[in-house]
Coordinates of C-alpha atoms and ligand atoms in Angstrom, one line a residue:
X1 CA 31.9 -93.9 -9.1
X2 CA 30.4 -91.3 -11.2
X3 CA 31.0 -91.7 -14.9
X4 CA 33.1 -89.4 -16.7
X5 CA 31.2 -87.0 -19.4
X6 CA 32.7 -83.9 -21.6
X7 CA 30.7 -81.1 -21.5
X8 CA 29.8 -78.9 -24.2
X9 CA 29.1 -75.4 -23.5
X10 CA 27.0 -73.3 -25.4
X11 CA 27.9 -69.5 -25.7
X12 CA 26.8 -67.4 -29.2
X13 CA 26.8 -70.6 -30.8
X14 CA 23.4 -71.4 -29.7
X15 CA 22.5 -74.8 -32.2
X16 CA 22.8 -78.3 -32.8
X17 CA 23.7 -78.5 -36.2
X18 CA 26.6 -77.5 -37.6
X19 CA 28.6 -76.6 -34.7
X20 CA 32.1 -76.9 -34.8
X21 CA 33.0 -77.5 -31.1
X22 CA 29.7 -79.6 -30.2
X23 CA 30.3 -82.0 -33.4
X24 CA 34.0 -82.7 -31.9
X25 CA 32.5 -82.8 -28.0
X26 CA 30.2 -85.8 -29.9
X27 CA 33.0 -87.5 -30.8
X28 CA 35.2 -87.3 -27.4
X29 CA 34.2 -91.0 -26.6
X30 CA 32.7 -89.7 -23.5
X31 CA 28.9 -88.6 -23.0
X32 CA 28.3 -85.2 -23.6
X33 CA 26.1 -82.8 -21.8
X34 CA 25.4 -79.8 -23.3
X35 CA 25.4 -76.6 -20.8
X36 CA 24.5 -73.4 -21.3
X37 CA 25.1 -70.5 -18.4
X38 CA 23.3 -67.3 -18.3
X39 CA 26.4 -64.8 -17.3
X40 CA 25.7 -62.4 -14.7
X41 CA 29.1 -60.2 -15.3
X42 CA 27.2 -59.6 -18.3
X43 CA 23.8 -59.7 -17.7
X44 CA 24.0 -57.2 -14.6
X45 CA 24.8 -54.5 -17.2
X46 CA 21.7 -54.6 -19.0
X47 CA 18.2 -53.5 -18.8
X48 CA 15.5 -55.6 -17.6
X49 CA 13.3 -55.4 -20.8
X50 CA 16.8 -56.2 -22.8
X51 CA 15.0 -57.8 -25.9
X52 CA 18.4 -60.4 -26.6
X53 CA 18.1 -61.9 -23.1
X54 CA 14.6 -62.8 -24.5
X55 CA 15.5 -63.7 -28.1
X56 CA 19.1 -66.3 -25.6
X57 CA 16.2 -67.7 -23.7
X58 CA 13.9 -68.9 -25.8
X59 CA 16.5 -69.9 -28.1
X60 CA 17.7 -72.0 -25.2
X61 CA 14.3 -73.2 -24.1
X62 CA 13.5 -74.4 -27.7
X63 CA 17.1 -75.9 -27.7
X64 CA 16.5 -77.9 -24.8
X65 CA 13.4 -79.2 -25.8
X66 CA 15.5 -80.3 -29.7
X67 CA 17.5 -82.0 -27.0
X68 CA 14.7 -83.7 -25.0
X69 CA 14.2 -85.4 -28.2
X70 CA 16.9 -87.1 -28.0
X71 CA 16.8 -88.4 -25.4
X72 CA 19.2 -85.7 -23.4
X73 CA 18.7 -82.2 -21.9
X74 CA 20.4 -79.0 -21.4
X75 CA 21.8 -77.8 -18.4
X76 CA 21.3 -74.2 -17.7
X77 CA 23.0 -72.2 -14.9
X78 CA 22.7 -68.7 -14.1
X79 CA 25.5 -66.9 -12.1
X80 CA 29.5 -65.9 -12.4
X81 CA 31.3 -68.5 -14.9
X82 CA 33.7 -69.2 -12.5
X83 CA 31.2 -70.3 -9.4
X84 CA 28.9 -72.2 -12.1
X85 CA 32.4 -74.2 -12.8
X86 CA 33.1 -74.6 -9.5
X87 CA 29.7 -76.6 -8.9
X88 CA 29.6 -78.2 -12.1
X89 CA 32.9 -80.2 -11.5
X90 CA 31.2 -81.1 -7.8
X91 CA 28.2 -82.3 -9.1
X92 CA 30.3 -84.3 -12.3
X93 CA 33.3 -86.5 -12.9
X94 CA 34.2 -83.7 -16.1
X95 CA 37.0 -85.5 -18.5
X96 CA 36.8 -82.4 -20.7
X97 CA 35.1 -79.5 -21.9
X98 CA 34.4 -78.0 -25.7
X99 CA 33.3 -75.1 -26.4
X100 CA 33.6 -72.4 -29.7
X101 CA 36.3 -69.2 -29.9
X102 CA 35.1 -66.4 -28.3
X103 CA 37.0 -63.3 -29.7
X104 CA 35.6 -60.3 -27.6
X105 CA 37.9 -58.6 -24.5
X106 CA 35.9 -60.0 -22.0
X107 CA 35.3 -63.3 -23.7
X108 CA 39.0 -63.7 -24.1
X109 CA 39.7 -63.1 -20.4
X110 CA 37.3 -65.1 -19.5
X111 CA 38.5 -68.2 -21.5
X112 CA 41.8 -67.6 -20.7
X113 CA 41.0 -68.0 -16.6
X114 CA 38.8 -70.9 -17.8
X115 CA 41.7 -72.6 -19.4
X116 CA 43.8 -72.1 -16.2
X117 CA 41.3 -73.3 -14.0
X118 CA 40.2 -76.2 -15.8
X119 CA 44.3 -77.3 -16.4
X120 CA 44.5 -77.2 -13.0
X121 CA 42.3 -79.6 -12.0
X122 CA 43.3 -81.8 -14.6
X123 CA 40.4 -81.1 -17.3
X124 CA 41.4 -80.6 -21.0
X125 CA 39.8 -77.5 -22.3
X126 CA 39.1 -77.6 -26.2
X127 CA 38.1 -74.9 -28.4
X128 CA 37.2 -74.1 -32.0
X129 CA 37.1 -71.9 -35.0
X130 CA 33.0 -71.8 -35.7
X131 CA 31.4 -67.9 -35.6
X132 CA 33.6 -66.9 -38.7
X133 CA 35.5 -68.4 -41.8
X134 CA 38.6 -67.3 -41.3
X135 CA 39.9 -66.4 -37.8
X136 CA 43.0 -64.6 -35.8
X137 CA 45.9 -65.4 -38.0
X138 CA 44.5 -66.7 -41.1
X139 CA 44.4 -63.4 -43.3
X140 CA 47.5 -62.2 -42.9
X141 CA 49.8 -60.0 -44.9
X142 CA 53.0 -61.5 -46.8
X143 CA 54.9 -60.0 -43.8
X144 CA 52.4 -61.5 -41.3
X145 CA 51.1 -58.6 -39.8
X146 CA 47.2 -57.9 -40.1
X147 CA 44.8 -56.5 -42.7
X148 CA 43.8 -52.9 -41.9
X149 CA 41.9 -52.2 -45.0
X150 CA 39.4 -53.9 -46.2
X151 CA 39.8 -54.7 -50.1
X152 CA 43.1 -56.8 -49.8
X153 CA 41.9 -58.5 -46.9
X154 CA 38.6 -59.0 -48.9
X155 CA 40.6 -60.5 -52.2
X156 CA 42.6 -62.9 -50.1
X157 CA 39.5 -64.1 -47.8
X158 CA 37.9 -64.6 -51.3
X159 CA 41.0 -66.0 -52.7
X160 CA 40.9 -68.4 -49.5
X161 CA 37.6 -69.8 -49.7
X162 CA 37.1 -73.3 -50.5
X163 CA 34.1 -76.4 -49.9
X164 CA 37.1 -77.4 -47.1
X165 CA 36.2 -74.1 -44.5
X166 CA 32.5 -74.2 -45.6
X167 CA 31.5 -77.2 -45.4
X168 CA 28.8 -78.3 -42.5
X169 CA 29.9 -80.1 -39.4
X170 CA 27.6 -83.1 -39.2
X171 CA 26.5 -83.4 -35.8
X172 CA 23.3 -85.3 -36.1
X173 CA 25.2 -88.4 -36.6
X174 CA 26.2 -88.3 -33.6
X175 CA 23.3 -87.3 -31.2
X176 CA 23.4 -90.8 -29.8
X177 CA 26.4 -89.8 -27.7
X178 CA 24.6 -87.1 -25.7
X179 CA 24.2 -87.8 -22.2
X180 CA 21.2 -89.4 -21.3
X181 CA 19.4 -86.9 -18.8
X182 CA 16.3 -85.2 -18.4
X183 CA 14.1 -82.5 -16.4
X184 CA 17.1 -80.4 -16.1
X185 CA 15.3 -77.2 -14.7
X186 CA 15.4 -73.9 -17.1
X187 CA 15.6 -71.1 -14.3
X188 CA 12.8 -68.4 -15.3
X189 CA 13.7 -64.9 -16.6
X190 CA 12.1 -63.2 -13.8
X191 CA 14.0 -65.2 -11.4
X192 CA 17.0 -63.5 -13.4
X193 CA 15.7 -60.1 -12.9
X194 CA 14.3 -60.0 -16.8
X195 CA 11.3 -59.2 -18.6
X196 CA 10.0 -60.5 -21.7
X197 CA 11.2 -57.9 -24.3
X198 CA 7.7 -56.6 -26.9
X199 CA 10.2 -56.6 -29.7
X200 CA 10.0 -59.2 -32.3
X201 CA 12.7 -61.0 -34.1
X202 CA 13.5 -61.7 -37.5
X203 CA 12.5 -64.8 -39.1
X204 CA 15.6 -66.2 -40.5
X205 CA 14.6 -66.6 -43.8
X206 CA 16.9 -64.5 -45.8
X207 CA 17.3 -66.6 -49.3
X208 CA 14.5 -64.9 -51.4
X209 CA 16.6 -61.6 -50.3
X210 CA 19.6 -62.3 -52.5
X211 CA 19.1 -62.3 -56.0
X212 CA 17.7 -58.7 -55.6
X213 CA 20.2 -57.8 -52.6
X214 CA 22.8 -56.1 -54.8
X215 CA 20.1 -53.9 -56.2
X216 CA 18.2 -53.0 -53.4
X217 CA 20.1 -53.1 -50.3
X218 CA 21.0 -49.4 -50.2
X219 CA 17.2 -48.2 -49.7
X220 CA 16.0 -48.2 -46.9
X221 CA 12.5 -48.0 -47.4
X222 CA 12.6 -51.3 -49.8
X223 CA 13.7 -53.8 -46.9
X224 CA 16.6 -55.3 -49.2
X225 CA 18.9 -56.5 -46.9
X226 CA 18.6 -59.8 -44.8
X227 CA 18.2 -59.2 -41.2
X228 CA 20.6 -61.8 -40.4
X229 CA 22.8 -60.2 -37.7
X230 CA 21.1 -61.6 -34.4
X231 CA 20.9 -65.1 -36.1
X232 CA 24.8 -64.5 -36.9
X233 CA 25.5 -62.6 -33.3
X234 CA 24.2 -65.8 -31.2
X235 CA 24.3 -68.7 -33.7
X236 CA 21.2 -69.3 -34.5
X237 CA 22.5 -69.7 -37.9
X238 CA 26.3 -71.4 -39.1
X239 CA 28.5 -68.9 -40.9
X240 CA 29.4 -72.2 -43.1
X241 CA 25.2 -72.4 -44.4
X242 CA 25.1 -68.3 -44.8
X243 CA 28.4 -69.0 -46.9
X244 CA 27.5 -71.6 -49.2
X245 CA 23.9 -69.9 -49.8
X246 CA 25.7 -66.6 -50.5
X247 CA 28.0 -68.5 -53.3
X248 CA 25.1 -70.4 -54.6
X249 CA 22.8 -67.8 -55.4
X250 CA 25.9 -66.2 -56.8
X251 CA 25.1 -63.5 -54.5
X252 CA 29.0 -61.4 -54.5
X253 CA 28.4 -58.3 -52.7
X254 CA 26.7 -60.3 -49.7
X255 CA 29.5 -62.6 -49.5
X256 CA 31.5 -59.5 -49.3
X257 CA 29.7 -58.4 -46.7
X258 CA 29.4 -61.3 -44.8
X259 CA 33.7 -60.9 -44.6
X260 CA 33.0 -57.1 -43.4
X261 CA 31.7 -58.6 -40.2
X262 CA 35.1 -60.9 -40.8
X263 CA 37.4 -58.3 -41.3
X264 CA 36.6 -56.1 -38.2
X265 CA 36.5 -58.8 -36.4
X266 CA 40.1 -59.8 -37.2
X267 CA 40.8 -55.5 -36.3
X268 CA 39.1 -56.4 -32.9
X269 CA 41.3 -59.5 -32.5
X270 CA 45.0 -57.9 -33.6
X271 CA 43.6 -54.3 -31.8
X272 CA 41.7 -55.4 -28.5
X273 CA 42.3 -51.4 -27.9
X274 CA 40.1 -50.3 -30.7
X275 CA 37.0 -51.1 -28.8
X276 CA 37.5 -48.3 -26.6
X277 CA 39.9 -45.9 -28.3
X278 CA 40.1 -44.4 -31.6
X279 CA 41.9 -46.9 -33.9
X280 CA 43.7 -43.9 -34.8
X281 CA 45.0 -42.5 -31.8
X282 CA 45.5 -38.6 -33.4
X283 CA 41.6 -38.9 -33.6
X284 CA 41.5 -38.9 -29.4
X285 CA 42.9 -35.6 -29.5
X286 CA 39.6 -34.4 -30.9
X287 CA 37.7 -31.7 -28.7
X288 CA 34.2 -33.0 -29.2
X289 CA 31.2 -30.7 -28.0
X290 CA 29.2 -33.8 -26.0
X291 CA 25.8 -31.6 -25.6
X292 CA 24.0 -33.7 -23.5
X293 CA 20.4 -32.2 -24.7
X294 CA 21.7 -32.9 -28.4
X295 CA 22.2 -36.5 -27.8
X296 CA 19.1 -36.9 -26.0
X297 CA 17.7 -35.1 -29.1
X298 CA 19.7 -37.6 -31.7
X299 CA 18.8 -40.8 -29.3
X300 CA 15.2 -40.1 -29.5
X301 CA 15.1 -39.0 -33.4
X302 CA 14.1 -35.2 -32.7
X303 CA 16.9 -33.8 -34.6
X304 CA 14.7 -31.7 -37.1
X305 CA 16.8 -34.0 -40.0
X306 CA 14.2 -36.2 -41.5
X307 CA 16.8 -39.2 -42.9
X308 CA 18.2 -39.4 -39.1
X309 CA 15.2 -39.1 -37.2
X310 CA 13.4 -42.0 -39.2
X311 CA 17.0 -44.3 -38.4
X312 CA 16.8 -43.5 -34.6
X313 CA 12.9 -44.0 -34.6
X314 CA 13.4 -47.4 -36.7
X315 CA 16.3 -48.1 -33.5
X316 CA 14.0 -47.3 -31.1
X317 CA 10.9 -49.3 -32.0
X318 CA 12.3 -52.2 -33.9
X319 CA 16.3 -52.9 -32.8
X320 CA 17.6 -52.9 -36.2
X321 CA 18.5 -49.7 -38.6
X322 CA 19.3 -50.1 -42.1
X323 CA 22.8 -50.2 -43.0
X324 CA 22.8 -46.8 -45.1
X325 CA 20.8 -45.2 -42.0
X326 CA 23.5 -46.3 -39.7
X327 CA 25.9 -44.3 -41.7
X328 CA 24.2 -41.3 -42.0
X329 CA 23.0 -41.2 -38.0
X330 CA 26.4 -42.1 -36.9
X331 CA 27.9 -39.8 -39.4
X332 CA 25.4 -36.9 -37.9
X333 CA 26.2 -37.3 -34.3
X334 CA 29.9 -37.2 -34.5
X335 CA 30.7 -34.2 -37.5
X336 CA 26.9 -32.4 -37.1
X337 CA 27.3 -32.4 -33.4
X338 CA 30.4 -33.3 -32.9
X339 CA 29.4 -35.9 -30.1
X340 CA 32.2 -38.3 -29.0
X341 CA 31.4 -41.5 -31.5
X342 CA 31.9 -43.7 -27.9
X343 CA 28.8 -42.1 -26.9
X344 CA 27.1 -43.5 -30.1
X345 CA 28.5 -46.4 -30.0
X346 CA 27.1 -47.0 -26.5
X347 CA 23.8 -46.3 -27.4
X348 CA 23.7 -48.3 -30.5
X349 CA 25.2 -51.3 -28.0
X350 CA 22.1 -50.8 -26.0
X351 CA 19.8 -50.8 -28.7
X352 CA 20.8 -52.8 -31.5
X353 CA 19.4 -56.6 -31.5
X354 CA 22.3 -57.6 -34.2
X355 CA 25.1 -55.8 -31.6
X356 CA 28.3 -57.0 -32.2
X357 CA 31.1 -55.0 -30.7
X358 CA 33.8 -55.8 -33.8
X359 CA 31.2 -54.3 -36.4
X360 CA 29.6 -52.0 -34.1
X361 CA 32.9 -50.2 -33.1
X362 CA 34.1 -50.4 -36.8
X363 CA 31.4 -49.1 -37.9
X364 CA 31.0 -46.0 -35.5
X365 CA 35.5 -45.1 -36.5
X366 CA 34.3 -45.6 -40.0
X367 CA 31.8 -43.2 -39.9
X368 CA 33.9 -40.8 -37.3
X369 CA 36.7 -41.0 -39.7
X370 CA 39.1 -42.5 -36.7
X371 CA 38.8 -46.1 -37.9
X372 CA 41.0 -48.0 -39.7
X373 CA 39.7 -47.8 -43.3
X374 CA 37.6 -44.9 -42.4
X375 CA 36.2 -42.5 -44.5
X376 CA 38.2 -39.3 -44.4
X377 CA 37.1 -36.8 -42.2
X378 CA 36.4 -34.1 -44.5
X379 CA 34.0 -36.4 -45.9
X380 CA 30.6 -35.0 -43.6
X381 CA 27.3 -36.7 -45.0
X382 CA 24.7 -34.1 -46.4
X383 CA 21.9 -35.7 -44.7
X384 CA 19.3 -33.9 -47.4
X385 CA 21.2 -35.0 -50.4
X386 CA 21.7 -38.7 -48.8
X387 CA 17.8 -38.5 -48.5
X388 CA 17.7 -37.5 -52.3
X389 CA 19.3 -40.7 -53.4
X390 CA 18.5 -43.5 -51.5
X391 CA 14.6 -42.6 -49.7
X392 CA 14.0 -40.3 -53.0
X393 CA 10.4 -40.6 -52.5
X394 CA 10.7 -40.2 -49.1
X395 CA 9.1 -43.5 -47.9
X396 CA 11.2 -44.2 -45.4
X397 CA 10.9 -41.0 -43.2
X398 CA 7.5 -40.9 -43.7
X399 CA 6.9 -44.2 -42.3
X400 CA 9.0 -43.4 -39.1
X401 CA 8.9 -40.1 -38.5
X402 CA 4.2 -39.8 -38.7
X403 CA 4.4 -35.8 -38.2
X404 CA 7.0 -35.0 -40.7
X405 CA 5.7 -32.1 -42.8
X406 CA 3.5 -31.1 -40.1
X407 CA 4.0 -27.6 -37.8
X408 CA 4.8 -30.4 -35.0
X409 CA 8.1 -31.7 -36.3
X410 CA 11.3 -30.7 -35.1
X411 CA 13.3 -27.7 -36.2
X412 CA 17.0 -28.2 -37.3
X413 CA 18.7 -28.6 -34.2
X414 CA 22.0 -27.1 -36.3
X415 CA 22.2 -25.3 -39.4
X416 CA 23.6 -28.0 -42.2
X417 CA 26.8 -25.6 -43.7
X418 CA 27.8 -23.8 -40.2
X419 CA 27.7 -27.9 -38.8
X420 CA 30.3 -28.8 -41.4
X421 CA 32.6 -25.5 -41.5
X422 CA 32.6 -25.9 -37.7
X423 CA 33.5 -29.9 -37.8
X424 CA 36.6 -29.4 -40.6
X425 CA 37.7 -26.8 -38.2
X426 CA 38.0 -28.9 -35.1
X427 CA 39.2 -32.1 -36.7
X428 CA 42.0 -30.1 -38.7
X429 CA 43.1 -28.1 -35.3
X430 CA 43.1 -32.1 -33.5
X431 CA 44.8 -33.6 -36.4
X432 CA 47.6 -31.0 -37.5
X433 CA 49.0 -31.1 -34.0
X434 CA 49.7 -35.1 -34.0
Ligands
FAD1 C1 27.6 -47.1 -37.2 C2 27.4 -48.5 -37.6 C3 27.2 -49.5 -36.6 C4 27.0 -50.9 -36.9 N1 26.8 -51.8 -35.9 C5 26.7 -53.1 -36.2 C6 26.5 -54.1 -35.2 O1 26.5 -53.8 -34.0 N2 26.4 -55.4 -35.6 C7 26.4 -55.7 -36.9 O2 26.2 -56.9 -37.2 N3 26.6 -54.8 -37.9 C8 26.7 -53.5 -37.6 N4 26.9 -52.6 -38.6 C9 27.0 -53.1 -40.0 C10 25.6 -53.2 -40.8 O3 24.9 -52.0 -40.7 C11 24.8 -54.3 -40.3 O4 25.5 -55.5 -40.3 C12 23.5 -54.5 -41.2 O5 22.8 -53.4 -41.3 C13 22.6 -55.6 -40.6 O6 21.5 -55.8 -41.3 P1 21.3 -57.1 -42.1 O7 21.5 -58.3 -41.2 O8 20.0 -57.0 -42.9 O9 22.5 -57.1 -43.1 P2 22.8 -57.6 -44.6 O10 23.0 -56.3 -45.4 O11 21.8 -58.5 -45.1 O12 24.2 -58.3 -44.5 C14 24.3 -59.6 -44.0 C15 25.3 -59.7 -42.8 O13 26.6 -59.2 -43.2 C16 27.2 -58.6 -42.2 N5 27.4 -57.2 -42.6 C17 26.8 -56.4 -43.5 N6 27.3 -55.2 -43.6 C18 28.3 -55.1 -42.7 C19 29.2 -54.1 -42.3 N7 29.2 -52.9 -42.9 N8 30.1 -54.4 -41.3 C20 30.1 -55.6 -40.7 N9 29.3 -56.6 -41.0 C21 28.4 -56.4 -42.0 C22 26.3 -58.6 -41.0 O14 26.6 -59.8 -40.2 C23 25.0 -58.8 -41.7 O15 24.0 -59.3 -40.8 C24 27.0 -51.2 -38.3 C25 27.2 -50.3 -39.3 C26 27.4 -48.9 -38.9 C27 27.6 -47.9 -40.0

């Protein structure tokens, strides 16, 4: 008779220490084998050069060979969850399986047939709080409906916050109840119909960033932020650690953004609509212009607006813009052009290395003004004066955008003033009828 194991599977969760669902699969009393499955609902959606399918898999290989040294492996599948499941539970005599929340629409869905499944055949299906502090119902208003704006939610999350939530899960005590395994195979990213991406990722070594963060973080030219949002999107680093270094370095306005990505998560969570309609639903009544050749234009950083073009450029070559940039693009696209903000969000989807659909669609109704603590819509970025105060030497374009100042560089593709009179015009026509 085969022996019975739990099985712990790896998602965006993707290490050994500090992980809340593999540190209670440890302690099951049954071996545990770690699994990890390479997804093709969502991998057949992506690009073949996709640059996070690179940064998954050698986070996986280099997790299986932590593993090796213990003695244990990793097994990694590549297919539909629900086939992999199927074959897993052939193959092993399953007693349960852990894994971490998931709080994406499709990640829900697909946890929720997982739980069925797995009840069915009589296999307890356990899962934990471990991408974010606080989670679903946790920040709530007195009358226990969500947060839609940010500062409350921020001075209670704060409020909240004690050694009890942030403290690590000690795992490596108990690496001695892994499964004894090895020479699992690690199916190559060819075989999965993927390339290795030329982008590189960010180190995570974000400490010496902080005591200087508050100060510098707005220009983008200075590099003053931490390039922590691929580490934070797949796990490669605990929410707890980037917690407690945020309070030790007395570092405030990164621990308040650090509840940002909290805070539209929760929006995600108590709105699942949001991530495809405007939060608010007046601002789907908008008429927006969708030129195809002005998004092609905006996408590839030919805009003839130096502050946008450098941000699209920075996209484009690197996978990560600088927060204020983000504003200002997204801000351009959707009042400049008056381009549909799904069409940005897409793009940035495609692009971005830190995607994360709860920040990335708050950050695109923030910017359109449809979000749920948005900026108001009469509030159009001026991208010269925005360019004045935060790349005032202009350091920034210039080192994106090599022919600026030069007879090659793009004209305005839309005059600044007739760009704003027009958007106030069409928002306040698809507003005052709702
Ligand atoms: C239009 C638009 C789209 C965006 N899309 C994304 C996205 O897909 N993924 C993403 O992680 N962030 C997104 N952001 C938020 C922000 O721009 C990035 O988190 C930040 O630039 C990432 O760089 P960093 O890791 O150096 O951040 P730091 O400034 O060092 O901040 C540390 C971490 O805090 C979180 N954070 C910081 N600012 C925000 C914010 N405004 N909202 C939510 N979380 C925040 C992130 O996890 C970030 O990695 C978007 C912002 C805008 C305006």
């Amino acid at each position: 008779m085969k022996k019975a194991i739990s099985i712990f599977w790896f998602r965006r969760d993707l290490r050994l220490t500090d992980n809340a669902g593999f540190y209670h699969a440890l302690k099951s009393g049954h071996p545990v084998l770690p699994l990890f499955i390479f997804d093709k609902n969502i991998l057949d959606k992506l690009p073949e050069d996709d640059a996070r399918v690179t940064f998954i898999y050698q986070t996986i290989a280099d997790l299986k060979k932590e593993l090796q040294k213990h003695d244990s492996d990793l097994l990694v599948k590549y297919g539909k969850p629900e086939k992999i499941w199927s074959e897993i539970l052939g193959d092993y005599e399953v007693a349960a399986v852990y894994t971490n929340h998931d709080y994406e629409p499709y990640a829900r869905e697909r946890d929720d047939n997982m739980a069925e499944f797995l009840t069915s055949e009589k296999i307890a299906f356990k899962t934990y709080k471990d991408q974010v502090i606080f989670e679903k119902g946790e920040i709530l208003k007195a009358d226990k409906t969500p947060y839609t704006v940010f500062t409350p939610f921020y001075k209670q999350w704060h409020a909240k916050l004690n050694p009890f939530y942030t403290k690590a899960y000690p795992t490596q005590k108990y690496y001695k109840n892994l499964l004894p395994c090895k020479d699992l195979p690690l199916p190559s990213l060819k075989e999965m119909g993927f390339e290795k991406s030329k982008l590189s990722f960010p180190k995570l070594s974000y400490k010496s960033k902080l005591d200087s963060y508050a100060k510098e973080r707005d220009f983008p030219a200075l590099d003053g932020t931490t390039h922590i949002g691929l580490h934070l999107r797949f796990g490669t680093l605990s929410i707890r650690k980037a917690v407690r270094d945020a309070i030790e370095a007395k570092s405030n306005i990164w621990l308040s953004e650090l509840a940002w990505r909290e805070f539209y998560m929760s929006i995600l969570w108590h709105f699942p609509y949001s991530a495809a309609d405007s939060f608010k639903k007046q601002y789907d009544k908008i008429k927006w212009r969708n030129n195809e050749s002005e998004f092609k234009a905006w996408c590839e950083g030919n805009t003839g607006y130096p502050i946008v073009d450098a941000g699209m450029r920075q996209l484009n070559q690197t996978g990560w813009m600088h927060n204020r940039v983000r504003m200002v693009v997204a801000s351009f696209l959707t009042k400049h052009l008056l381009i549909d903000w799904r069409w940005g969000e897409t793009y940035f989807a495609e692009k971005l290395l830190d995607y994360e659909m709860a920040s990335n669609v708050g950050g695109w109704q923030w910017a359109a003004g449809s979000g749920n603590d948005a900026a108001p819509y009469f509030r159009v970025f001026n991208p010269e004066l925005q360019t004045k105060k935060f790349d005032p030497k202009l350091e920034y374009i210039k080192k994106w955008v090599l022919e600026f100042g030069t007879k090659k560089y793009a004209q305005p593709i839309v005059e600044h003033t007739f760009a704003r009179e027009r958007v106030l015009k069409v928002f306040k026509e698809a507003l005052a009828n709702s």
